Coordinates of C-alpha atoms in Angstrom, one line a residue:
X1 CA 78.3 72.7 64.8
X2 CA 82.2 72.3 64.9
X3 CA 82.5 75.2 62.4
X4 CA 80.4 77.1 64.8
X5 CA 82.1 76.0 67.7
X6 CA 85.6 77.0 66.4
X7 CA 84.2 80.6 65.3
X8 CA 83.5 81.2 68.6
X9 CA 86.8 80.2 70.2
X10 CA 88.6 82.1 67.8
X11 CA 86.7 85.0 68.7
X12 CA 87.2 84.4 72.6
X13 CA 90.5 84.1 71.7
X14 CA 91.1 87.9 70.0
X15 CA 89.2 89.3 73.0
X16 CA 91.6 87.4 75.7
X17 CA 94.4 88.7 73.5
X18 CA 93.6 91.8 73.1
X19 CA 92.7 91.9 76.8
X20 CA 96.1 91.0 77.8
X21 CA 97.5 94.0 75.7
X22 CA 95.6 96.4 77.5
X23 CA 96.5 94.9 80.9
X24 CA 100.1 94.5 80.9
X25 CA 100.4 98.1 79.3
X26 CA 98.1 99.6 82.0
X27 CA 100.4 97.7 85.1
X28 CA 103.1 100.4 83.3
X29 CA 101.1 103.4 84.0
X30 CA 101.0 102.7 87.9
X31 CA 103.9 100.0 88.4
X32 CA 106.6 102.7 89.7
X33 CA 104.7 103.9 92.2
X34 CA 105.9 101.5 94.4
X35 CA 109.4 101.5 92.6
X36 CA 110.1 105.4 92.9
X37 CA 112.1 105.5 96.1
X38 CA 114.3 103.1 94.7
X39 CA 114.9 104.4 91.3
X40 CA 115.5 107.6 92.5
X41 CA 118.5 106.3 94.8
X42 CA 119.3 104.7 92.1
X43 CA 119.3 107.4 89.7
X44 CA 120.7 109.9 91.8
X45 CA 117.8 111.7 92.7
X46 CA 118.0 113.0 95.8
X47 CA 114.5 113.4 98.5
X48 CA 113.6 117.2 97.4
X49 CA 113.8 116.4 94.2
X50 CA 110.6 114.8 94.0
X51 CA 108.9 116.9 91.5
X52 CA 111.5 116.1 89.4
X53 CA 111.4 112.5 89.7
X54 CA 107.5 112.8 89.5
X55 CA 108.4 113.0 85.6
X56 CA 108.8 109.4 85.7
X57 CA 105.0 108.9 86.1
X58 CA 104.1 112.1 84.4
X59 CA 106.0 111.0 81.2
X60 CA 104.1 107.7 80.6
X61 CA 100.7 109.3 81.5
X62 CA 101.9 112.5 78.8
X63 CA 103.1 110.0 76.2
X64 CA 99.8 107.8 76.9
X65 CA 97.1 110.4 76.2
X66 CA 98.7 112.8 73.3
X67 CA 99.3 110.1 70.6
X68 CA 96.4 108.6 71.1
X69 CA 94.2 110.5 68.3
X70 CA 97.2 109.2 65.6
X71 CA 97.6 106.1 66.6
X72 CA 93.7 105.5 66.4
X73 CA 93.8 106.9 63.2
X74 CA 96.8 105.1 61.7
X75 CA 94.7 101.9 63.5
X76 CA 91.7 102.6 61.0
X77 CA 94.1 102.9 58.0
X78 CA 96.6 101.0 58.2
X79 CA 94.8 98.0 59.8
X80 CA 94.3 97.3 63.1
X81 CA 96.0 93.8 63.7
X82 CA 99.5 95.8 62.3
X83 CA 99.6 98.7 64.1
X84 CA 98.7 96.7 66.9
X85 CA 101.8 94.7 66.4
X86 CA 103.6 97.9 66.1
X87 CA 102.5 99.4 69.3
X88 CA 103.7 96.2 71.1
X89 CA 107.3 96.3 69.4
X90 CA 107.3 100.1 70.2
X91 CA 106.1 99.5 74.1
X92 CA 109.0 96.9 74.6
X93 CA 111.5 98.9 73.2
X94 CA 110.7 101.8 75.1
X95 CA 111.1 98.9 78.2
X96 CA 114.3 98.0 77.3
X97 CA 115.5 101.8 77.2
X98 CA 114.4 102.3 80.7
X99 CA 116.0 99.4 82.2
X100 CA 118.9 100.6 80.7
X101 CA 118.7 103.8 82.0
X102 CA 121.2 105.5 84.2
X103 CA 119.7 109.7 84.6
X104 CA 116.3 110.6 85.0
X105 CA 116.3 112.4 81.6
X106 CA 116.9 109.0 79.6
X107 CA 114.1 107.7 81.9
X108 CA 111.8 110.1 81.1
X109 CA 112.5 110.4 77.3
X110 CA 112.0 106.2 77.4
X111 CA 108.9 105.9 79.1
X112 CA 107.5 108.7 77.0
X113 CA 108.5 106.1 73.6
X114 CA 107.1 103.2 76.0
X115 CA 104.1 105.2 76.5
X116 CA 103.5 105.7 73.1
X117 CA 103.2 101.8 72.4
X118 CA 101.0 100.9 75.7
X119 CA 98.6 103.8 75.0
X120 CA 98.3 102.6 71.2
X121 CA 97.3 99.2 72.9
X122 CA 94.0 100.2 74.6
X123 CA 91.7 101.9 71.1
X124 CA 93.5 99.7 69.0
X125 CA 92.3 96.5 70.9
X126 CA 88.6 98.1 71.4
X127 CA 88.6 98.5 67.6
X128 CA 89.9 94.8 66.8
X129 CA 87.1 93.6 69.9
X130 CA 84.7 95.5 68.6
X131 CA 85.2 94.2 64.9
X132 CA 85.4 90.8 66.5
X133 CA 82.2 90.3 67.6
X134 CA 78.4 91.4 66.6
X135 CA 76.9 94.7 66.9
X136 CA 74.5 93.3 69.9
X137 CA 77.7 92.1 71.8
X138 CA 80.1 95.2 71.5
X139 CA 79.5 96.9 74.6
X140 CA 80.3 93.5 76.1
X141 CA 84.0 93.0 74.0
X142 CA 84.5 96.8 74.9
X143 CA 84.0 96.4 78.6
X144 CA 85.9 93.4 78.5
X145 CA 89.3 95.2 77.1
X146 CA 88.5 98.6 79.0
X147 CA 88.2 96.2 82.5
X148 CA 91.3 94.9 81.7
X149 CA 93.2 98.0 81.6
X150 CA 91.6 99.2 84.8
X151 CA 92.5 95.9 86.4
X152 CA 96.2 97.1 85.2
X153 CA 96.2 100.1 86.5
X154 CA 95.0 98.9 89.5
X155 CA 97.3 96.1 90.1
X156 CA 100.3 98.0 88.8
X157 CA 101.3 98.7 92.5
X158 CA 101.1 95.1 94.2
X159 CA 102.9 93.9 90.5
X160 CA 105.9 96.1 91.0
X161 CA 105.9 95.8 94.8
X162 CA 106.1 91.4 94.2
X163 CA 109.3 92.1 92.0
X164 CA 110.6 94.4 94.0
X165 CA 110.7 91.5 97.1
X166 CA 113.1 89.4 94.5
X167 CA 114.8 91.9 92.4
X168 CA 115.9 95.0 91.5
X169 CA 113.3 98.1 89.8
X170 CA 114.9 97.2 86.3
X171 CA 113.3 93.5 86.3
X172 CA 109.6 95.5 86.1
X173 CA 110.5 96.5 82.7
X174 CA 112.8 93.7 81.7
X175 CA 109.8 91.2 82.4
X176 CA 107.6 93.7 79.5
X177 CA 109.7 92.6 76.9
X178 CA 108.8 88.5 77.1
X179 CA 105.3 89.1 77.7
X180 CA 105.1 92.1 74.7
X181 CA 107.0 89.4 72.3
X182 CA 104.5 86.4 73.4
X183 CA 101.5 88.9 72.6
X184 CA 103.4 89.5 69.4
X185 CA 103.7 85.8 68.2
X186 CA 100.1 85.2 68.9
X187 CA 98.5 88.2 67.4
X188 CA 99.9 87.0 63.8
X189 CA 97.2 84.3 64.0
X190 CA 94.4 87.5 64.8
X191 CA 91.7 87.4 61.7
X192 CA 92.7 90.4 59.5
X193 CA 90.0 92.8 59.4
X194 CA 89.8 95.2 56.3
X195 CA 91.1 98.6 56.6
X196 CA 89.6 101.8 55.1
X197 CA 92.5 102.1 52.9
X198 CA 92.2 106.8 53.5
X199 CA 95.0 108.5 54.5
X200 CA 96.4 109.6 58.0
X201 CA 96.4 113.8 58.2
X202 CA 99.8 114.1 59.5
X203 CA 99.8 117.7 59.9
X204 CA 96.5 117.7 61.6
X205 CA 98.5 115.2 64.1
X206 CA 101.7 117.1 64.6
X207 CA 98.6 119.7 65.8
X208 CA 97.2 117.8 67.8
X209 CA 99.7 116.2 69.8
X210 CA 101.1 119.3 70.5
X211 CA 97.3 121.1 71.9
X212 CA 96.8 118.1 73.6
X213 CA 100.4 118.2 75.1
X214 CA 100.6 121.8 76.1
X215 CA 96.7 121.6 77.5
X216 CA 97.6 118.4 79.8
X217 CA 100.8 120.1 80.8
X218 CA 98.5 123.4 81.5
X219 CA 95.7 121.7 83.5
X220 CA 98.4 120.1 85.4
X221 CA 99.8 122.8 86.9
X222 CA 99.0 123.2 90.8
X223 CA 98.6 126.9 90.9
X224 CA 95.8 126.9 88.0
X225 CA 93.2 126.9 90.9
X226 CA 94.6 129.3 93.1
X227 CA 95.4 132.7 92.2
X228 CA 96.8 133.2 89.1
X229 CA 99.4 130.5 87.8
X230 CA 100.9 132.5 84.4
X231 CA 102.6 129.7 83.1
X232 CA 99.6 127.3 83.3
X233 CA 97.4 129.5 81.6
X234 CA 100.0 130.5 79.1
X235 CA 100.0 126.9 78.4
X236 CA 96.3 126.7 78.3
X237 CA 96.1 129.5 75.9
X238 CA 98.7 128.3 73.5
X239 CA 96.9 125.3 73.4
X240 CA 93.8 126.7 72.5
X241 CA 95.0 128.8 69.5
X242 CA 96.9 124.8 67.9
X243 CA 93.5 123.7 68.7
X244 CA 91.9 126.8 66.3
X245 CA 94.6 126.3 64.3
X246 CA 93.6 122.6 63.9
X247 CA 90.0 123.5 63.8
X248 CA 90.9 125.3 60.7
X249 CA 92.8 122.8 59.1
X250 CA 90.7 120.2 59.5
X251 CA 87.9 121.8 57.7
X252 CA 90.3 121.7 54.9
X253 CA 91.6 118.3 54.9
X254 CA 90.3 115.2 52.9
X255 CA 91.1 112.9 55.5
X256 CA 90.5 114.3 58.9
X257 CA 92.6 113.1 62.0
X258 CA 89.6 114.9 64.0
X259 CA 86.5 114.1 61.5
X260 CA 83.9 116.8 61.8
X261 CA 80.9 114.3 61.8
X262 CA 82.0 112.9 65.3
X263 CA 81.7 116.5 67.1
X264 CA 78.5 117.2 65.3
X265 CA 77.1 114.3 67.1
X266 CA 75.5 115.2 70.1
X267 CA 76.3 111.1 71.6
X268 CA 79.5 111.6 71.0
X269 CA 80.2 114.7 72.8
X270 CA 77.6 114.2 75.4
X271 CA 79.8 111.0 76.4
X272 CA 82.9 112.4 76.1
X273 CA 81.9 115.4 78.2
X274 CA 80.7 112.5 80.9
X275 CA 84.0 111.1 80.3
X276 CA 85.9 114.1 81.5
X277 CA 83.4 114.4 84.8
X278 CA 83.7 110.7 85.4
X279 CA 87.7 110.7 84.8
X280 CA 88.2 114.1 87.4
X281 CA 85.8 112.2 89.9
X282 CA 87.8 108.8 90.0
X283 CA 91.2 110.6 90.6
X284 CA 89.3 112.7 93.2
X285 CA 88.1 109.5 94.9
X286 CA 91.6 107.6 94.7
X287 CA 93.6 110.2 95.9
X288 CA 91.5 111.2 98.8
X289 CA 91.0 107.2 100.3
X290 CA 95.0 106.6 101.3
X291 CA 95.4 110.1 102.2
X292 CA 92.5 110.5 104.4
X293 CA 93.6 107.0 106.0
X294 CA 97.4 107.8 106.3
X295 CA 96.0 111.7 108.1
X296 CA 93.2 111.9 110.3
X297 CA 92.4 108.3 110.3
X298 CA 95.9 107.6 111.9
X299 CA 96.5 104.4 109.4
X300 CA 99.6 103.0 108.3
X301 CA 100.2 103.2 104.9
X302 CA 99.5 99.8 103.5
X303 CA 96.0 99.9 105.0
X304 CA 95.4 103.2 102.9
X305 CA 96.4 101.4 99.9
X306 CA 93.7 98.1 101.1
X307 CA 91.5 100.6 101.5
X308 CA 92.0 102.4 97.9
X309 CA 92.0 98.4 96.7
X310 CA 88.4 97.5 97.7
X311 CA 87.1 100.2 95.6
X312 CA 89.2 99.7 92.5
X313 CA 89.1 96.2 92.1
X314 CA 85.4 96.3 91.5
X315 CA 85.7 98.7 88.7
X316 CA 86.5 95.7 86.0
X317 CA 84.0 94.1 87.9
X318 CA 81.4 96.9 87.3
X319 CA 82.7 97.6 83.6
X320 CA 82.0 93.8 82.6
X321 CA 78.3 94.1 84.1
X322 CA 77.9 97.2 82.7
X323 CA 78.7 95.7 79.2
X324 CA 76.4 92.9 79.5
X325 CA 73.4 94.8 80.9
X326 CA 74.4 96.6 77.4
X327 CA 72.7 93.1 75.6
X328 CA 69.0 94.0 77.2
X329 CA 68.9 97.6 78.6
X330 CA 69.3 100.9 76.3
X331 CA 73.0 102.6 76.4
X332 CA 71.8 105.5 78.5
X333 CA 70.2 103.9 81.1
X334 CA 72.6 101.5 82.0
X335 CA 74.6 104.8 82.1
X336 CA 72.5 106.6 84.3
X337 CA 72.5 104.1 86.7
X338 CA 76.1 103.4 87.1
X339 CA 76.4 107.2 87.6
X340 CA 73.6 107.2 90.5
X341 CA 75.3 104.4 92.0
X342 CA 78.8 106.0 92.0
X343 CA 77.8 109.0 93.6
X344 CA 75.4 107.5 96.4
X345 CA 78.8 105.8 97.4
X346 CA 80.7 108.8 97.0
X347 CA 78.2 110.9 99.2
X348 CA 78.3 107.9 102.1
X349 CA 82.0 108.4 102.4
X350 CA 81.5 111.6 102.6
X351 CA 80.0 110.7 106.0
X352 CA 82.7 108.6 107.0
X353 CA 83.4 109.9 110.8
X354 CA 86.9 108.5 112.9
X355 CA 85.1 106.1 114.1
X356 CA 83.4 104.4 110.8
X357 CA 83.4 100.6 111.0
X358 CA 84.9 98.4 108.5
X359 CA 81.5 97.0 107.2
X360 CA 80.3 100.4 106.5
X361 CA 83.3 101.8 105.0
X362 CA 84.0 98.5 102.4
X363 CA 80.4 98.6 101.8
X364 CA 80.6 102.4 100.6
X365 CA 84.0 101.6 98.2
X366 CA 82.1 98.8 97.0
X367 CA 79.4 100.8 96.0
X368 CA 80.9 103.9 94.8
X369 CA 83.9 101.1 92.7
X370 CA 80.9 99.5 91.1
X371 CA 79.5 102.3 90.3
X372 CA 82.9 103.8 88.1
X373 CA 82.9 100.4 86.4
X374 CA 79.5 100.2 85.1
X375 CA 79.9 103.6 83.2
X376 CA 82.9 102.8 81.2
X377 CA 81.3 100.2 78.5
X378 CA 78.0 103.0 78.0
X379 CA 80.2 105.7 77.5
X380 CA 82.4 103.4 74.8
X381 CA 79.6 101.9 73.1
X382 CA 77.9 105.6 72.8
X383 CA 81.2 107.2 71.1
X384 CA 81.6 103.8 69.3
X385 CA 78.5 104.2 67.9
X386 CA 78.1 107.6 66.6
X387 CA 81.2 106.8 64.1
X388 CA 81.9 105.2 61.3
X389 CA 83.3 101.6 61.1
X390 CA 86.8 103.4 59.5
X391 CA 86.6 105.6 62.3
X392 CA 86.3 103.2 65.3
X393 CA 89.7 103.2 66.3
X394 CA 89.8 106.9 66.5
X395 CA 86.5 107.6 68.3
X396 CA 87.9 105.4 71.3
X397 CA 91.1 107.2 71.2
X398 CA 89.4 110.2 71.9
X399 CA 87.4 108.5 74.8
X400 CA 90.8 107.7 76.5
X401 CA 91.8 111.0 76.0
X402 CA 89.3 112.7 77.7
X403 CA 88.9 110.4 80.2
X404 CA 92.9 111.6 81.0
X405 CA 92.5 115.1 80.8
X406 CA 89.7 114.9 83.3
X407 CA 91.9 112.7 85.8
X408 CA 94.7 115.6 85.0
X409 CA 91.7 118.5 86.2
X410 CA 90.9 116.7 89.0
X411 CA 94.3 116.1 90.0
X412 CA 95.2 120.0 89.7
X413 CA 91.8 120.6 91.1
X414 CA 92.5 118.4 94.0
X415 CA 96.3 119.9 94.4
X416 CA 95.6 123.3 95.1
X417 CA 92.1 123.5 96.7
X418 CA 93.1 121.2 99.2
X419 CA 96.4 122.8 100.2
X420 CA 94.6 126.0 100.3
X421 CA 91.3 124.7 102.4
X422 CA 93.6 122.8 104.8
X423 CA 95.9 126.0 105.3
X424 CA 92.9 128.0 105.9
X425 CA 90.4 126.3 108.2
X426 CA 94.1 125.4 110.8
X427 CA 95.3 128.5 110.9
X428 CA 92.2 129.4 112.3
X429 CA 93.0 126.6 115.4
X430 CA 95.5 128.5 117.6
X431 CA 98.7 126.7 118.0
X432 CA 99.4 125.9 121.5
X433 CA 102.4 128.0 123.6
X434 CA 103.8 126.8 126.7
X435 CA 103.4 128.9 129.1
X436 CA 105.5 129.8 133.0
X437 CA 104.2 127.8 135.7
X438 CA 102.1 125.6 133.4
X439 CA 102.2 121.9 134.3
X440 CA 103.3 119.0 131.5
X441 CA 100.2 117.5 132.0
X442 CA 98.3 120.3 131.0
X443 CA 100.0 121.7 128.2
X444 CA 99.9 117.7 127.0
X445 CA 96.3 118.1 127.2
X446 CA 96.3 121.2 125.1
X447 CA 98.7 119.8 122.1
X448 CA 96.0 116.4 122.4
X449 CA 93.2 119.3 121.8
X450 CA 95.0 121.0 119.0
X451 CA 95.6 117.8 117.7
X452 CA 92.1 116.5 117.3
X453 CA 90.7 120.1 116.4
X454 CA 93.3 119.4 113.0
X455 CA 92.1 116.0 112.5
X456 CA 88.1 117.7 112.3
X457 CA 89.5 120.5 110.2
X458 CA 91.0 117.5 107.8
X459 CA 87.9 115.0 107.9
X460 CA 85.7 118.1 106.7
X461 CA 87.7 118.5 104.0
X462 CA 88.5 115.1 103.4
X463 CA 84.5 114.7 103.3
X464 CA 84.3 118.3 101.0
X465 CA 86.5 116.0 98.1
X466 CA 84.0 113.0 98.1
X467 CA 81.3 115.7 97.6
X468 CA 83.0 116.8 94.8
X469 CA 83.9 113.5 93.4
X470 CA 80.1 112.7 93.8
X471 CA 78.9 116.1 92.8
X472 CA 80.6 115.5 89.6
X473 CA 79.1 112.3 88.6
X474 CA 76.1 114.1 89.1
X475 CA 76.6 117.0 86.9
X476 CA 77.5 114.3 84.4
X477 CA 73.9 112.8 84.1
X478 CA 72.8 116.2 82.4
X479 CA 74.9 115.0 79.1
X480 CA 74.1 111.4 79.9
X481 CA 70.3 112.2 78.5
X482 CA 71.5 113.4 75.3
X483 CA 72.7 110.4 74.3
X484 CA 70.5 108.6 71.5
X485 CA 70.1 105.2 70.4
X486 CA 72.9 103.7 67.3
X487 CA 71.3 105.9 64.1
X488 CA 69.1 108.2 66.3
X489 CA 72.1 110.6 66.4
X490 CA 71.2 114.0 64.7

């Protein structure tokens, strides 16, 4: 009974570890947003050079997503626990580097290397989970360490807004390095699970980071959806001929960095193309929330942001019910369900109206915040299981990935149609013109008209994006049904 009872701490204990990897890495992805302003004056970045300083974010989410495929495979053959250790020495250097930083380039360049060491945090740590517990409990470990990274990215905000009331910007990544060194010191007592002892294709990788760099730089373009952006689809198509190109090589290679047997496996596409619907949905969803409160809805600022919060922080909430509805109820359904319940939240705000209480409108980010979470452990588990155990790390990496590039579609998506809709449906509201002999009063009355005729142009479109977001979610139950129970895979 002791024996027993110390197995399971120990394997609590790799999950809360593990956990805490993926969380402290995640607050990075989000944690300047609140910081920007600051490091910009500091930097010497002036206010129309936004799109510049907008590297800052770009370069961590860039340097999260296109290492992920080698660092999952380096996870499944070089052993997990190590490069996990690795990725936490690489994400506090790359810390270090930015709180030593005095021009946006040396930013940039240092959040791409501390990119590279939070990213490798998240498969890596589903792979140790996973290994940690038994086959019946994985979708439970995995929605356990993906609910901690969304809980991360969620909090990354309020976590560098806190310092920022005591300290300067710099302390957000000085504090990394203590709590990447304590993670360090206790994951030399995590149990050392056998690796498969292959090799990494490093050619294949050098390919793939750079297809997967040029496509998320391509799809992030904001012209891509309007006309004809030539240097986004110039991107686009340069990636596609690497990914050819890798195509090629891989059916060559002994050791694959992108094995064949995964994309032959209808689960494991089916819930990666989910992935991609479900990513391009979310960012849909959080982007619209603060901006439709800080427009039409006349809010300050900080309400948008509540309002963005009591939708995201039930995602970890949904992912770790999700994972344990995983223990009794087949992957799919549990799947199908989250999806249904993420879009019927969706399509009620699309009915918000300027008057919408607060019950209703909590109520509707509860539902649609749930709904995201439950997905994520289904769509894990599915990818997870149509690989092989020396393969584990890999097949999550690719989960993340597309769950990136979708956020990076939508976000492009989102960029562009909405500029274009909103310039289209007011310039059909004439603009109000003083005229001789008209009273104050009444040419008051026509700006207050004008005014309010802008604010219904907005809310339709405002109401068009959660149709979207929903719409997508929808189109992702069609894959949803071709995915098969563990060894039913064709």
């Amino acid at each position: 009974m002791l024996l027993l009872r110390s197995r399971h701490l120990a394997t609590v204990g790799v999950i809360v570890l593990v956990s805490l990897g993926s969380f402290i890495t995640a607050l990075d992805q989000t944690v300047v947003v609140t910081a920007l302003p600051l490091m910009m004056v500091d930097l010497g970045v002036s206010v129309n050079q936004i799109d510049r300083a907008s590297w800052i974010i770009i370069s961590y989410l860039l340097g999260y997503t296109v290492v992920m495929p080698l660092v999952g495979r380096m996870s499944d053959v070089y052993g997990h626990v190590r490069v996990y250790q690795v990725a936490l020495i690489v994400f506090a250097i790359g810390s270090v580097l930015v709180a030593l930083s005095v021009t946006l380039g040396w930013v940039v360049s240092a959040r791409v290397i501390q990119a590279v060491g939070g990213g490798a945090t998240v498969p890596v740590g589903m792979a140790i989970a996973t290994l940690a517990l038994p086959a019946r409990f994985r979708g439970l470990s995995l929605s356990i360490v993906a609910g901690a990274a969304e809980a991360g990215s969620m909090l990354g905000p309020v976590y560098g807004a806190a310092i920022l009331e005591i300290s300067d910007w710099r302390w957000i990544f000085w504090l990394n390095v203590p709590q990447a060194l304590i993670l360090l010191l206790l994951s030399m007592f995590l149990p050392k699970f056998v690796s498969n002892h292959g090799r990494v294709d490093y050619l294949g990788a050098i390919l793939t980071v750079t297809a997967l760099t040029l496509l998320t730089l391509g799809l992030s373009q904001k012209g891509l959806f309007v006309g004809f952006d030539l240097i986004g689809f110039c991107l686009i198509l340069v990636a596609i001929i690497f990914i050819l190109i890798l195509v090629v090589h891989q059916r060559s290679s002994d050791h694959p960095l992108v094995p064949a047997f995964l994309f032959r496996s209808m689960t494991f596409v089916s819930a990666n193309t989910s992935q991609v619907l479900v990513g391009a949905s979310l960012i849909l969803a959080m982007v619209t929330i603060p901006l439709m409160a800080n427009t039409v809805m006349d809010q300050y600022p900080t309400t948008g942001a509540l309002w963005l919060l009591r939708m995201t922080i039930f995602i970890p909430i949904g992912a770790v019910v999700g994972g344990m509805l995983l223990i009794w109820i087949q992957t799919r359904w549990v799947m199908l369900g989250g999806l249904l319940i993420g879009s019927l939240g969706l399509f009620l705000m699309a009915t918000w109206n300027l008057e919408v209480t607060n019950i209703e409108l909590t109520t509707h980010l509860v539902i649609s915040g749930f709904g995201y979470g439950v997905v994520i452990s289904p769509i894990l588990t599915a990818a997870l299981s149509a690989a092989h155990n020396d393969y584990w790390a890999t097949a999550a990496s690719w989960v993340v990935v597309m769950r990136m590039l979708g956020m990076t579609l939508g976000l492009s998506a989102l960029s562009a149609w909405g500029v274009s809709s909103f310039e289209m449906a007011t310039s059909e509201i004439p603009f109000p013109m003083p005229e001789i002999g008209q009273s104050v009063r009444e040419f008051e009355r026509l700006l207050s008209d004008y005014s309010g005729q802008v604010k219904v142009a907005g809310l339709a479109i405002f109401h068009s994006f959660f149709k979207f977001a929903a719409i997508c979610l929808v189109i992702a139950l069609v894959p949803t049904l071709f995915i098969s129970k563990p060894n039913e895979d064709s």
